[in-house]
Amino acid sequence: MAFLDKLNAMKDKAIEKGKTHWDENKEDYKEKAAGYKEKATVIKEDVENKLKERKGK
């Protein structure tokens, strides 16, 4: 049981560390996500326009 207790303690510590990291960097991640979403929208529109052009030919 000592091994499982140590393992669970390590798991809990890792989860807590991840939560702390997220809280500290949340705004940066949100900004990056917004940038990626914007790029994806532009790419989607470009692909739609190219497909329309091909159908028109």
C-alpha positions as a LaTeX table, in Angstrom:
\begin{tabular}{lrrr}
\hline
Residue & $x$ (\AA) & $y$ (\AA) & $z$ (\AA) \\
\hline
Met1 & 0.00 & 0.00 & 0.00 \\
Ala2 & 2.89 & 2.36 & 0.59 \\
Phe3 & 3.74 & 2.20 & $-3.09$ \\
Leu4 & 0.16 & 3.08 & $-4.08$ \\
Asp5 & 0.12 & 5.93 & $-1.60$ \\
Lys6 & 3.32 & 7.34 & $-3.09$ \\
Leu7 & 1.96 & 6.89 & $-6.59$ \\
Asn8 & $-1.29$ & 8.67 & $-5.73$ \\
Ala9 & 0.65 & 11.48 & $-4.06$ \\
Met10 & 2.77 & 11.92 & $-7.19$ \\
Lys11 & $-0.38$ & 11.94 & $-9.34$ \\
Asp12 & $-2.05$ & 14.54 & $-7.14$ \\
Lys13 & 1.08 & 16.70 & $-7.19$ \\
Ala14 & 1.26 & 16.51 & $-11.00$ \\
Ile15 & $-2.42$ & 17.45 & $-11.32$ \\
Glu16 & $-1.97$ & 20.39 & $-8.97$ \\
Lys17 & 1.13 & 21.53 & $-10.86$ \\
Gly18 & $-0.82$ & 21.39 & $-14.13$ \\
Lys19 & $-3.68$ & 23.42 & $-12.69$ \\
Thr20 & $-1.26$ & 26.03 & $-11.38$ \\
His21 & 0.48 & 26.22 & $-14.76$ \\
Trp22 & $-2.89$ & 26.64 & $-16.52$ \\
Asp23 & $-3.99$ & 29.39 & $-14.14$ \\
Glu24 & $-0.71$ & 31.28 & $-14.61$ \\
Asn25 & $-0.77$ & 31.02 & $-18.42$ \\
Lys26 & $-4.51$ & 30.97 & $-19.18$ \\
Glu27 & $-4.60$ & 34.34 & $-20.92$ \\
Asp28 & $-1.66$ & 33.47 & $-23.19$ \\
Tyr29 & $-3.34$ & 30.22 & $-24.20$ \\
Lys30 & $-6.62$ & 32.01 & $-24.90$ \\
Glu31 & $-4.84$ & 34.55 & $-27.11$ \\
Lys32 & $-3.06$ & 31.79 & $-29.03$ \\
Ala33 & $-6.33$ & 29.90 & $-29.45$ \\
Ala34 & $-8.04$ & 33.00 & $-30.80$ \\
Gly35 & $-5.20$ & 33.47 & $-33.29$ \\
Tyr36 & $-5.45$ & 29.85 & $-34.44$ \\
Lys37 & $-9.21$ & 30.15 & $-34.79$ \\
Glu38 & $-8.80$ & 33.25 & $-36.93$ \\
Lys39 & $-6.23$ & 31.53 & $-39.16$ \\
Ala40 & $-8.48$ & 28.48 & $-39.51$ \\
Thr41 & $-11.39$ & 30.69 & $-40.55$ \\
Val42 & $-9.27$ & 32.38 & $-43.23$ \\
Ile43 & $-8.07$ & 29.00 & $-44.55$ \\
Lys44 & $-11.64$ & 27.68 & $-44.59$ \\
Glu45 & $-12.84$ & 30.69 & $-46.57$ \\
Asp46 & $-9.94$ & 30.32 & $-49.02$ \\
Val47 & $-10.76$ & 26.67 & $-49.60$ \\
Glu48 & $-14.45$ & 27.46 & $-50.09$ \\
Asn49 & $-13.56$ & 30.16 & $-52.63$ \\
Lys50 & $-11.22$ & 27.83 & $-54.53$ \\
Leu51 & $-13.90$ & 25.14 & $-54.66$ \\
Lys52 & $-16.42$ & 27.66 & $-56.01$ \\
Glu53 & $-13.91$ & 28.74 & $-58.65$ \\
Arg54 & $-13.37$ & 25.13 & $-59.74$ \\
Lys55 & $-17.11$ & 24.50 & $-59.99$ \\
Gly56 & $-17.44$ & 27.62 & $-62.13$ \\
Lys57 & $-14.91$ & 26.37 & $-64.70$ \\
\hline
\end{tabular}
